[in-house]
Short mmCIF file of N, CA and C and ligand atoms in Angstrom, two decimals:
data_model
loop_
_atom_site.label_atom_id
_atom_site.label_comp_id
_atom_site.label_asym_id
_atom_site.label_seq_id
_atom_site.Cartn_x
_atom_site.Cartn_y
_atom_site.Cartn_z
N UNK P 1 20.40 7.94 -0.34
CA UNK P 1 20.37 8.13 1.12
C UNK P 1 20.90 6.88 1.81
N UNK P 2 21.82 7.04 2.76
CA UNK P 2 22.35 5.90 3.51
C UNK P 2 21.31 5.37 4.48
N UNK P 3 21.32 4.06 4.71
CA UNK P 3 20.40 3.49 5.69
C UNK P 3 20.86 3.88 7.09
N UNK P 4 19.91 4.32 7.96
CA UNK P 4 20.31 4.55 9.35
C UNK P 4 20.82 3.24 9.94
N UNK P 5 21.68 3.29 10.97
CA UNK P 5 22.34 2.08 11.47
C UNK P 5 21.38 1.05 12.01
N UNK P 6 20.18 1.48 12.40
CA UNK P 6 19.30 0.55 13.09
C UNK P 6 18.34 -0.18 12.17
N UNK P 7 18.43 0.06 10.87
CA UNK P 7 17.48 -0.63 10.00
C UNK P 7 18.19 -1.62 9.09
N UNK P 8 17.43 -2.61 8.68
CA UNK P 8 17.94 -3.60 7.72
C UNK P 8 17.19 -3.34 6.42
N UNK P 9 17.89 -3.06 5.35
CA UNK P 9 17.22 -2.79 4.09
C UNK P 9 16.61 -4.08 3.55
N UNK P 10 15.32 -4.04 3.25
CA UNK P 10 14.60 -5.20 2.73
C UNK P 10 14.50 -5.10 1.20
N UNK P 11 14.23 -3.90 0.73
CA UNK P 11 14.17 -3.65 -0.72
C UNK P 11 14.88 -2.34 -0.99
N UNK P 12 15.89 -2.36 -1.85
CA UNK P 12 16.58 -1.11 -2.15
C UNK P 12 15.85 -0.35 -3.27
N UNK P 13 16.33 0.83 -3.58
CA UNK P 13 15.63 1.69 -4.55
C UNK P 13 15.49 1.02 -5.91
N UNK P 14 16.55 0.33 -6.31
CA UNK P 14 16.54 -0.33 -7.62
C UNK P 14 15.50 -1.44 -7.67
N UNK P 15 15.43 -2.21 -6.60
CA UNK P 15 14.44 -3.30 -6.54
C UNK P 15 13.03 -2.73 -6.53
N UNK P 16 12.82 -1.65 -5.81
CA UNK P 16 11.48 -1.05 -5.76
C UNK P 16 11.10 -0.53 -7.14
N UNK P 17 12.04 0.14 -7.79
CA UNK P 17 11.73 0.66 -9.12
C UNK P 17 11.31 -0.47 -10.06
N UNK P 18 12.07 -1.57 -10.03
CA UNK P 18 11.74 -2.71 -10.90
C UNK P 18 10.38 -3.29 -10.53
N UNK P 19 10.09 -3.38 -9.23
CA UNK P 19 8.81 -3.95 -8.78
C UNK P 19 7.64 -3.08 -9.18
N UNK P 20 7.80 -1.76 -9.08
CA UNK P 20 6.71 -0.86 -9.43
C UNK P 20 6.50 -0.86 -10.95
N UNK P 21 7.59 -0.97 -11.69
CA UNK P 21 7.45 -1.08 -13.16
C UNK P 21 6.72 -2.36 -13.54
N UNK P 22 7.03 -3.45 -12.85
CA UNK P 22 6.34 -4.72 -13.10
C UNK P 22 4.85 -4.59 -12.80
N UNK P 23 4.56 -3.96 -11.67
CA UNK P 23 3.16 -3.74 -11.26
C UNK P 23 2.43 -2.90 -12.31
N UNK P 24 3.06 -1.83 -12.74
CA UNK P 24 2.45 -0.95 -13.74
C UNK P 24 2.21 -1.70 -15.04
N UNK P 25 3.13 -2.58 -15.40
CA UNK P 25 2.97 -3.38 -16.62
C UNK P 25 1.74 -4.28 -16.52
N UNK P 26 1.52 -4.86 -15.34
CA UNK P 26 0.35 -5.72 -15.14
C UNK P 26 -0.94 -4.90 -15.21
N UNK P 27 -0.91 -3.72 -14.62
CA UNK P 27 -2.09 -2.86 -14.63
C UNK P 27 -2.40 -2.40 -16.06
N UNK P 28 -1.37 -2.01 -16.80
CA UNK P 28 -1.57 -1.58 -18.19
C UNK P 28 -2.11 -2.73 -19.03
N UNK P 29 -1.60 -3.93 -18.80
CA UNK P 29 -2.06 -5.09 -19.58
C UNK P 29 -3.52 -5.40 -19.27
N UNK P 30 -3.93 -5.19 -18.01
CA UNK P 30 -5.29 -5.52 -17.62
C UNK P 30 -6.30 -4.51 -18.19
N UNK P 31 -6.00 -3.23 -18.05
CA UNK P 31 -6.99 -2.20 -18.44
C UNK P 31 -6.80 -1.72 -19.87
N UNK P 32 -5.62 -1.95 -20.44
CA UNK P 32 -5.28 -1.44 -21.77
C UNK P 32 -5.58 0.06 -21.84
N UNK P 33 -6.41 0.49 -22.79
CA UNK P 33 -6.63 1.94 -22.94
C UNK P 33 -7.80 2.47 -22.12
N UNK P 34 -8.46 1.54 -21.36
CA UNK P 34 -9.67 1.99 -20.64
C UNK P 34 -9.34 3.02 -19.56
N UNK P 35 -10.17 4.04 -19.43
CA UNK P 35 -9.93 5.02 -18.36
C UNK P 35 -10.14 4.37 -16.99
N UNK P 36 -9.34 4.72 -16.02
CA UNK P 36 -9.52 4.17 -14.67
C UNK P 36 -9.50 5.28 -13.62
N UNK P 37 -10.06 4.94 -12.46
CA UNK P 37 -9.96 5.82 -11.30
C UNK P 37 -9.10 5.09 -10.27
N UNK P 38 -7.96 5.69 -9.96
CA UNK P 38 -7.03 5.09 -9.00
C UNK P 38 -7.32 5.68 -7.63
N UNK P 39 -7.58 4.82 -6.65
CA UNK P 39 -7.87 5.30 -5.30
C UNK P 39 -6.77 4.82 -4.36
N UNK P 40 -6.03 5.76 -3.82
CA UNK P 40 -4.93 5.44 -2.90
C UNK P 40 -5.41 5.43 -1.47
N UNK P 41 -4.97 4.43 -0.71
CA UNK P 41 -5.29 4.36 0.71
C UNK P 41 -4.22 5.15 1.46
N UNK P 42 -4.64 6.24 2.02
CA UNK P 42 -3.71 7.14 2.70
C UNK P 42 -3.40 6.63 4.10
N UNK P 43 -2.26 6.86 4.63
CA UNK P 43 -1.22 7.69 4.05
C UNK P 43 -0.12 6.81 3.43
N UNK P 44 -0.15 5.54 3.73
CA UNK P 44 0.97 4.67 3.35
C UNK P 44 1.18 4.49 1.86
N UNK P 45 0.09 4.65 1.05
CA UNK P 45 0.24 4.40 -0.38
C UNK P 45 0.76 5.60 -1.16
N UNK P 46 0.95 6.72 -0.46
CA UNK P 46 1.31 8.00 -1.09
C UNK P 46 2.46 7.91 -2.10
N UNK P 47 3.54 7.26 -1.71
CA UNK P 47 4.73 7.24 -2.57
C UNK P 47 4.51 6.28 -3.74
N UNK P 48 3.96 5.10 -3.45
CA UNK P 48 3.64 4.15 -4.52
C UNK P 48 2.68 4.77 -5.52
N UNK P 49 1.65 5.44 -5.00
CA UNK P 49 0.65 6.07 -5.86
C UNK P 49 1.31 7.04 -6.84
N UNK P 50 2.18 7.88 -6.32
CA UNK P 50 2.84 8.88 -7.15
C UNK P 50 3.71 8.23 -8.22
N UNK P 51 4.43 7.17 -7.85
CA UNK P 51 5.30 6.50 -8.83
C UNK P 51 4.48 5.69 -9.82
N UNK P 52 3.46 5.00 -9.32
CA UNK P 52 2.68 4.11 -10.19
C UNK P 52 1.91 4.88 -11.27
N UNK P 53 1.24 5.96 -10.87
CA UNK P 53 0.40 6.65 -11.88
C UNK P 53 1.24 7.25 -13.00
N UNK P 54 2.51 7.56 -12.70
CA UNK P 54 3.36 8.12 -13.76
C UNK P 54 3.84 7.06 -14.74
N UNK P 55 3.58 5.79 -14.41
CA UNK P 55 3.93 4.71 -15.33
C UNK P 55 2.70 4.20 -16.08
N UNK P 56 1.56 4.84 -15.85
CA UNK P 56 0.32 4.42 -16.52
C UNK P 56 -0.03 5.46 -17.57
N UNK P 57 -0.48 5.00 -18.73
CA UNK P 57 -0.75 5.98 -19.79
C UNK P 57 -2.20 6.01 -20.25
N UNK P 58 -3.09 5.23 -19.60
CA UNK P 58 -4.51 5.38 -19.94
C UNK P 58 -5.02 6.65 -19.26
N UNK P 59 -6.18 7.18 -19.72
CA UNK P 59 -6.73 8.33 -19.01
C UNK P 59 -7.06 7.93 -17.58
N UNK P 60 -6.65 8.70 -16.61
CA UNK P 60 -6.97 8.29 -15.23
C UNK P 60 -7.24 9.46 -14.31
N UNK P 61 -8.07 9.16 -13.30
CA UNK P 61 -8.34 10.11 -12.23
C UNK P 61 -7.78 9.52 -10.95
N UNK P 62 -7.48 10.40 -10.00
CA UNK P 62 -6.92 9.93 -8.73
C UNK P 62 -7.82 10.37 -7.59
N UNK P 63 -8.10 9.46 -6.69
CA UNK P 63 -8.83 9.78 -5.47
C UNK P 63 -8.13 9.16 -4.28
N UNK P 64 -8.59 9.55 -3.11
CA UNK P 64 -7.95 9.08 -1.88
C UNK P 64 -9.00 8.62 -0.88
N UNK P 65 -8.62 7.65 -0.08
CA UNK P 65 -9.44 7.27 1.06
C UNK P 65 -8.47 7.09 2.22
N UNK P 66 -8.88 7.53 3.39
CA UNK P 66 -7.97 7.42 4.53
C UNK P 66 -8.35 6.22 5.38
N UNK P 67 -7.38 5.36 5.66
CA UNK P 67 -7.63 4.23 6.57
C UNK P 67 -6.48 4.18 7.54
N UNK P 68 -6.76 4.00 8.80
CA UNK P 68 -5.70 3.94 9.80
C UNK P 68 -5.96 2.76 10.72
N UNK P 69 -4.92 1.95 10.93
CA UNK P 69 -5.09 0.78 11.79
C UNK P 69 -3.93 0.58 12.75
N UNK P 70 -2.94 1.45 12.69
CA UNK P 70 -1.78 1.28 13.57
C UNK P 70 -1.51 2.53 14.39
N UNK P 71 -1.03 2.31 15.63
CA UNK P 71 -0.44 3.37 16.44
C UNK P 71 0.92 2.84 16.82
N UNK P 72 2.00 3.40 16.27
CA UNK P 72 3.30 2.75 16.45
C UNK P 72 3.23 1.41 15.74
N UNK P 73 3.55 0.32 16.45
CA UNK P 73 3.39 -1.00 15.84
C UNK P 73 2.18 -1.73 16.42
N UNK P 74 1.38 -1.01 17.22
CA UNK P 74 0.19 -1.63 17.80
C UNK P 74 -1.02 -1.40 16.93
N UNK P 75 -1.79 -2.45 16.71
CA UNK P 75 -3.00 -2.30 15.93
C UNK P 75 -4.07 -1.67 16.79
N UNK P 76 -4.87 -0.85 16.17
CA UNK P 76 -6.08 -0.36 16.84
C UNK P 76 -7.21 -0.53 15.85
N UNK P 77 -8.47 -0.37 16.31
CA UNK P 77 -9.58 -0.61 15.38
C UNK P 77 -9.45 0.26 14.14
N UNK P 78 -9.76 -0.33 13.01
CA UNK P 78 -9.62 0.36 11.73
C UNK P 78 -10.62 1.51 11.63
N UNK P 79 -10.15 2.67 11.21
CA UNK P 79 -11.09 3.75 10.92
C UNK P 79 -10.91 4.18 9.47
N UNK P 80 -11.99 4.38 8.78
CA UNK P 80 -11.94 4.75 7.36
C UNK P 80 -12.63 6.09 7.18
N UNK P 81 -11.93 7.01 6.54
CA UNK P 81 -12.51 8.32 6.25
C UNK P 81 -12.64 8.49 4.74
N UNK P 82 -13.86 8.41 4.23
CA UNK P 82 -14.06 8.46 2.78
C UNK P 82 -14.27 9.87 2.22
N UNK P 83 -14.00 10.91 3.01
CA UNK P 83 -14.33 12.27 2.58
C UNK P 83 -13.66 12.68 1.28
N UNK P 84 -12.49 12.11 0.99
CA UNK P 84 -11.78 12.50 -0.23
C UNK P 84 -12.00 11.52 -1.38
N UNK P 85 -12.96 10.62 -1.21
CA UNK P 85 -13.26 9.66 -2.26
C UNK P 85 -13.84 10.37 -3.48
N UNK P 86 -13.35 10.04 -4.65
CA UNK P 86 -13.92 10.64 -5.88
C UNK P 86 -15.23 9.91 -6.21
N UNK P 87 -15.91 10.39 -7.24
CA UNK P 87 -17.09 9.71 -7.75
C UNK P 87 -16.63 8.42 -8.43
N UNK P 88 -17.07 7.27 -7.94
CA UNK P 88 -16.63 6.01 -8.54
C UNK P 88 -17.77 5.26 -9.22
N UNK P 89 -18.98 5.83 -9.19
CA UNK P 89 -20.14 5.15 -9.78
C UNK P 89 -19.87 4.87 -11.26
N UNK P 90 -19.93 3.59 -11.65
CA UNK P 90 -19.73 3.22 -13.05
C UNK P 90 -18.29 3.30 -13.53
N UNK P 91 -17.33 3.53 -12.64
CA UNK P 91 -15.92 3.64 -13.04
C UNK P 91 -15.19 2.31 -12.83
N UNK P 92 -14.13 2.11 -13.60
CA UNK P 92 -13.19 1.02 -13.32
C UNK P 92 -12.21 1.55 -12.29
N UNK P 93 -12.28 0.98 -11.08
CA UNK P 93 -11.50 1.52 -9.96
C UNK P 93 -10.33 0.58 -9.62
N UNK P 94 -9.17 1.19 -9.48
CA UNK P 94 -7.98 0.46 -9.01
C UNK P 94 -7.60 1.01 -7.64
N UNK P 95 -7.75 0.17 -6.63
CA UNK P 95 -7.40 0.55 -5.27
C UNK P 95 -5.91 0.27 -5.05
N UNK P 96 -5.20 1.24 -4.46
CA UNK P 96 -3.75 1.08 -4.26
C UNK P 96 -3.42 1.22 -2.78
N UNK P 97 -2.75 0.22 -2.23
CA UNK P 97 -2.32 0.32 -0.83
C UNK P 97 -0.85 -0.08 -0.71
N UNK P 98 -0.27 0.28 0.43
CA UNK P 98 1.14 0.01 0.62
C UNK P 98 1.42 -1.46 0.90
N UNK P 99 0.65 -2.04 1.83
CA UNK P 99 1.00 -3.39 2.30
C UNK P 99 -0.25 -4.18 2.66
N UNK P 100 -0.24 -5.44 2.29
CA UNK P 100 -1.32 -6.36 2.61
C UNK P 100 -0.81 -7.25 3.73
N UNK P 101 -1.34 -7.02 4.92
CA UNK P 101 -0.84 -7.74 6.10
C UNK P 101 -1.90 -8.76 6.52
N UNK P 102 -2.74 -8.43 7.50
CA UNK P 102 -3.83 -9.36 7.83
C UNK P 102 -4.89 -9.36 6.73
N UNK P 103 -4.98 -8.24 6.02
CA UNK P 103 -5.95 -8.13 4.93
C UNK P 103 -7.22 -7.39 5.31
N UNK P 104 -7.39 -7.11 6.61
CA UNK P 104 -8.65 -6.49 7.04
C UNK P 104 -8.86 -5.11 6.42
N UNK P 105 -7.80 -4.33 6.31
CA UNK P 105 -7.93 -2.98 5.75
C UNK P 105 -8.46 -3.06 4.32
N UNK P 106 -7.80 -3.87 3.52
CA UNK P 106 -8.20 -3.95 2.11
C UNK P 106 -9.64 -4.45 1.97
N UNK P 107 -9.98 -5.46 2.75
CA UNK P 107 -11.33 -6.02 2.67
C UNK P 107 -12.38 -4.95 3.02
N UNK P 108 -12.08 -4.15 4.04
CA UNK P 108 -13.06 -3.12 4.44
C UNK P 108 -13.12 -1.98 3.44
N UNK P 109 -11.99 -1.59 2.90
CA UNK P 109 -12.01 -0.51 1.91
C UNK P 109 -12.68 -1.00 0.62
N UNK P 110 -12.42 -2.26 0.26
CA UNK P 110 -13.08 -2.84 -0.92
C UNK P 110 -14.60 -2.83 -0.71
N UNK P 111 -15.05 -3.22 0.48
CA UNK P 111 -16.50 -3.24 0.75
C UNK P 111 -17.07 -1.83 0.65
N UNK P 112 -16.33 -0.86 1.16
CA UNK P 112 -16.80 0.53 1.10
C UNK P 112 -16.95 0.99 -0.35
N UNK P 113 -15.93 0.72 -1.16
CA UNK P 113 -15.98 1.18 -2.55
C UNK P 113 -17.05 0.42 -3.33
N UNK P 114 -17.14 -0.89 -3.09
CA UNK P 114 -18.19 -1.67 -3.78
C UNK P 114 -19.58 -1.10 -3.50
N UNK P 115 -19.79 -0.65 -2.27
CA UNK P 115 -21.11 -0.13 -1.89
C UNK P 115 -21.44 1.15 -2.66
N UNK P 116 -20.42 1.77 -3.28
CA UNK P 116 -20.65 3.01 -4.03
C UNK P 116 -20.96 2.76 -5.50
N UNK P 117 -20.88 1.49 -5.94
CA UNK P 117 -21.31 1.14 -7.30
C UNK P 117 -20.32 1.37 -8.42
N UNK P 118 -19.04 0.97 -8.24
CA UNK P 118 -18.11 1.07 -9.37
C UNK P 118 -18.45 0.01 -10.43
N UNK P 119 -17.97 0.23 -11.65
CA UNK P 119 -18.18 -0.78 -12.70
C UNK P 119 -17.32 -2.00 -12.40
N UNK P 120 -16.09 -1.78 -11.98
CA UNK P 120 -15.22 -2.88 -11.58
C UNK P 120 -14.28 -2.37 -10.50
N UNK P 121 -13.71 -3.31 -9.75
CA UNK P 121 -12.78 -2.92 -8.69
C UNK P 121 -11.67 -3.95 -8.60
N UNK P 122 -10.44 -3.49 -8.74
CA UNK P 122 -9.28 -4.36 -8.52
C UNK P 122 -8.33 -3.64 -7.56
N UNK P 123 -7.37 -4.39 -7.02
CA UNK P 123 -6.49 -3.76 -6.04
C UNK P 123 -5.03 -4.12 -6.30
N UNK P 124 -4.18 -3.19 -5.95
CA UNK P 124 -2.73 -3.35 -6.13
C UNK P 124 -2.02 -2.95 -4.85
N UNK P 125 -1.04 -3.74 -4.44
CA UNK P 125 -0.24 -3.37 -3.28
C UNK P 125 1.25 -3.52 -3.60
N UNK P 126 2.05 -2.75 -2.89
CA UNK P 126 3.50 -2.90 -3.04
C UNK P 126 3.96 -4.19 -2.38
N UNK P 127 3.50 -4.42 -1.14
CA UNK P 127 4.02 -5.53 -0.34
C UNK P 127 2.91 -6.44 0.16
N UNK P 128 3.22 -7.71 0.25
CA UNK P 128 2.32 -8.67 0.93
C UNK P 128 3.18 -9.44 1.92
N UNK P 129 2.73 -9.47 3.19
CA UNK P 129 3.51 -10.19 4.21
C UNK P 129 3.13 -11.66 4.20
N UNK P 130 4.14 -12.50 4.12
CA UNK P 130 3.92 -13.95 4.06
C UNK P 130 3.23 -14.46 5.32
N UNK P 131 2.20 -15.27 5.11
CA UNK P 131 1.61 -16.02 6.22
C UNK P 131 0.83 -15.23 7.25
N UNK P 132 0.40 -14.03 6.92
CA UNK P 132 -0.27 -13.18 7.90
C UNK P 132 -1.76 -13.02 7.63
N UNK P 133 -2.20 -13.45 6.46
CA UNK P 133 -3.55 -13.10 6.02
C UNK P 133 -4.64 -13.81 6.81
N UNK P 134 -5.66 -13.06 7.16
CA UNK P 134 -6.81 -13.60 7.89
C UNK P 134 -8.08 -13.48 7.07
N UNK P 135 -7.95 -13.19 5.78
CA UNK P 135 -9.12 -12.98 4.93
C UNK P 135 -8.94 -13.79 3.64
N UNK P 136 -10.05 -14.06 2.98
CA UNK P 136 -10.01 -14.83 1.74
C UNK P 136 -9.53 -13.98 0.56
N UNK P 137 -9.97 -12.72 0.56
CA UNK P 137 -9.71 -11.82 -0.56
C UNK P 137 -8.22 -11.42 -0.62
N UNK P 138 -7.62 -11.53 -1.78
CA UNK P 138 -6.23 -11.08 -1.94
C UNK P 138 -6.16 -10.00 -3.02
N UNK P 139 -5.14 -9.14 -2.93
CA UNK P 139 -5.01 -8.11 -3.97
C UNK P 139 -4.76 -8.75 -5.34
N UNK P 140 -5.18 -8.06 -6.39
CA UNK P 140 -5.02 -8.59 -7.75
C UNK P 140 -3.60 -8.43 -8.25
N UNK P 141 -2.94 -7.36 -7.81
CA UNK P 141 -1.57 -7.08 -8.26
C UNK P 141 -0.69 -6.87 -7.02
N UNK P 142 0.40 -7.63 -6.93
CA UNK P 142 1.30 -7.54 -5.77
C UNK P 142 2.73 -7.40 -6.31
N UNK P 143 3.42 -6.36 -5.86
CA UNK P 143 4.80 -6.19 -6.36
C UNK P 143 5.78 -7.13 -5.65
N UNK P 144 5.68 -7.25 -4.32
CA UNK P 144 6.65 -8.08 -3.58
C UNK P 144 5.99 -8.84 -2.43
N UNK P 145 6.42 -10.07 -2.22
CA UNK P 145 6.11 -10.79 -0.99
C UNK P 145 7.31 -10.66 -0.06
N UNK P 146 7.03 -10.32 1.20
CA UNK P 146 8.14 -10.16 2.16
C UNK P 146 7.86 -11.01 3.41
N UNK P 147 8.93 -11.25 4.20
CA UNK P 147 8.78 -11.98 5.46
C UNK P 147 7.94 -11.16 6.43
N UNK P 148 7.47 -11.85 7.47
CA UNK P 148 6.68 -11.17 8.49
C UNK P 148 7.58 -10.35 9.40
N UNK P 149 7.69 -9.07 9.09
CA UNK P 149 8.48 -8.14 9.90
C UNK P 149 7.87 -6.76 9.73
N UNK P 150 8.13 -5.87 10.68
CA UNK P 150 7.55 -4.53 10.58
C UNK P 150 8.47 -3.67 9.72
N UNK P 151 7.94 -3.17 8.62
CA UNK P 151 8.78 -2.42 7.68
C UNK P 151 8.35 -0.96 7.58
N UNK P 152 9.32 -0.14 7.21
CA UNK P 152 9.08 1.30 7.03
C UNK P 152 9.74 1.75 5.74
N UNK P 153 9.39 2.97 5.32
CA UNK P 153 10.01 3.56 4.14
C UNK P 153 9.12 3.44 2.92
N UNK P 154 9.42 4.23 1.89
CA UNK P 154 8.64 4.26 0.65
C UNK P 154 7.14 4.41 0.98
N UNK P 155 6.84 5.31 1.91
CA UNK P 155 5.46 5.59 2.29
C UNK P 155 5.04 4.99 3.61
N UNK P 156 5.69 3.89 4.00
CA UNK P 156 5.30 3.21 5.26
C UNK P 156 5.97 3.89 6.45
N UNK P 157 5.22 4.02 7.54
CA UNK P 157 5.73 4.78 8.69
C UNK P 157 5.87 3.94 9.93
N UNK P 158 6.61 4.50 10.89
CA UNK P 158 6.54 4.08 12.28
C UNK P 158 6.32 5.35 13.07
N UNK P 159 5.14 5.48 13.70
CA UNK P 159 4.79 6.71 14.42
C UNK P 159 4.99 7.93 13.52
N UNK P 160 4.56 7.83 12.27
CA UNK P 160 4.60 8.92 11.30
C UNK P 160 6.00 9.28 10.81
N UNK P 161 7.01 8.55 11.23
CA UNK P 161 8.36 8.81 10.72
C UNK P 161 8.72 7.78 9.65
N UNK P 162 9.74 8.08 8.91
CA UNK P 162 10.39 7.19 7.92
C UNK P 162 9.65 7.03 6.59
N UNK P 163 8.52 7.74 6.40
CA UNK P 163 7.79 7.56 5.14
C UNK P 163 8.64 7.98 3.95
N UNK P 164 9.57 8.89 4.19
CA UNK P 164 10.37 9.47 3.10
C UNK P 164 11.61 8.64 2.74
N UNK P 165 11.89 7.56 3.47
CA UNK P 165 13.03 6.72 3.05
C UNK P 165 12.75 6.20 1.64
N UNK P 166 13.73 6.28 0.74
CA UNK P 166 13.48 5.82 -0.63
C UNK P 166 13.58 4.30 -0.78
N UNK P 167 13.88 3.60 0.31
CA UNK P 167 13.95 2.14 0.29
C UNK P 167 13.00 1.61 1.37
N UNK P 168 12.80 0.28 1.38
CA UNK P 168 11.97 -0.35 2.43
C UNK P 168 12.90 -1.05 3.40
N UNK P 169 12.74 -0.77 4.69
CA UNK P 169 13.63 -1.34 5.70
C UNK P 169 12.82 -1.92 6.84
N UNK P 170 13.39 -2.95 7.48
CA UNK P 170 12.75 -3.54 8.66
C UNK P 170 13.32 -2.87 9.89
N UNK P 171 12.44 -2.50 10.82
CA UNK P 171 12.93 -1.98 12.09
C UNK P 171 13.33 -3.16 12.94
N UNK P 172 14.51 -3.10 13.53
CA UNK P 172 14.95 -4.19 14.40
C UNK P 172 14.11 -4.16 15.67
N UNK P 173 13.88 -5.33 16.28
CA UNK P 173 12.98 -5.39 17.43
C UNK P 173 13.31 -4.39 18.53
N UNK P 174 14.60 -4.13 18.80
CA UNK P 174 14.88 -3.19 19.90
C UNK P 174 14.63 -1.73 19.52
N UNK P 175 14.27 -1.49 18.27
CA UNK P 175 13.87 -0.13 17.89
C UNK P 175 12.37 0.06 18.01
N UNK P 176 11.66 -1.02 18.28
CA UNK P 176 10.21 -0.94 18.36
C UNK P 176 9.79 -0.79 19.82
N UNK P 177 9.35 0.36 20.15
CA UNK P 177 8.86 0.56 21.51
C UNK P 177 7.74 1.58 21.44
N UNK P 178 6.97 1.59 22.46
CA UNK P 178 5.82 2.48 22.49
C UNK P 178 6.27 3.93 22.49
N UNK P 179 5.58 4.79 21.70
CA UNK P 179 5.87 6.21 21.81
C UNK P 179 5.54 6.69 23.23
N UNK P 180 6.28 7.69 23.71
CA UNK P 180 6.02 8.21 25.06
C UNK P 180 4.60 8.73 25.16
N UNK P 181 3.97 8.48 26.29
CA UNK P 181 2.57 8.95 26.48
C UNK P 181 2.56 10.46 26.60
P1 5GP L 1 -3.92 -5.10 7.37
O1 5GP L 1 -5.28 -4.55 7.62
O2 5GP L 1 -3.74 -5.79 6.06
O3 5GP L 1 -3.45 -5.98 8.50
O4 5GP L 1 -2.93 -3.90 7.45
C1 5GP L 1 -2.81 -3.06 6.46
C2 5GP L 1 -2.33 -1.70 6.93
O5 5GP L 1 -1.56 -1.78 8.15
C3 5GP L 1 -1.43 -1.18 5.87
O6 5GP L 1 -2.15 -0.37 4.97
C4 5GP L 1 -0.40 -0.41 6.66
O7 5GP L 1 -0.85 0.91 6.79
C5 5GP L 1 -0.37 -1.06 8.02
N1 5GP L 1 0.76 -2.01 8.15
C6 5GP L 1 0.71 -3.36 8.11
N2 5GP L 1 1.95 -3.90 8.22
C7 5GP L 1 2.79 -2.85 8.33
C8 5GP L 1 4.22 -2.75 8.44
O8 5GP L 1 5.00 -3.72 8.47
N3 5GP L 1 4.73 -1.50 8.50
C9 5GP L 1 3.95 -0.38 8.48
N4 5GP L 1 4.57 0.78 8.56
N5 5GP L 1 2.60 -0.44 8.34
C10 5GP L 1 2.03 -1.66 8.28
MG1 MG L 2 -2.29 1.70 5.26
#
């Protein structure tokens, strides 16, 4: 798929594939043959989740948790909906998210899952934005560090669009505006 004229490609399909393979290699090395429960943070982790689990060969279950913190490019208070959470009591849980930005989402979802009593909990993200973190906790597995810019594609959205781009692109500042009321 060609990049629309207004975006700058940050990671192309080939780079993403290599990064996700690297991530999967780290996850396989950590858990070896142990069964795991992979919990994806919806909706942004959808594409990574689908690609990552197909590169893992231990027995695994998949669950979802919904967390939302953006409207367009504006942050709003984080809301977490655990209704689709699988049973994690006594399980080795791998939390998967699209991007680690300020870190608040991951920290809150980690706290939620910890409160449910997993045997262990680690986290994996596709992207980490340089210099943005406001929390001590960092993900255990990170595929790419990127500059501080608003990115879309490979699951990441702007106003629910662009999740289906097979690459990761930065929206140029003049493309970022509030959705019409
Ligand atoms: P945090 O709580 O770490 O600041 O933000 C994490 C969540 O905000 C991510 O799961 C993602 O949904 C959203 N987010 C943060 N940065 C970006 C970005 O550059 N692009 C998009 N589309 N979402 C982002
Ligand atoms: Mg998210």
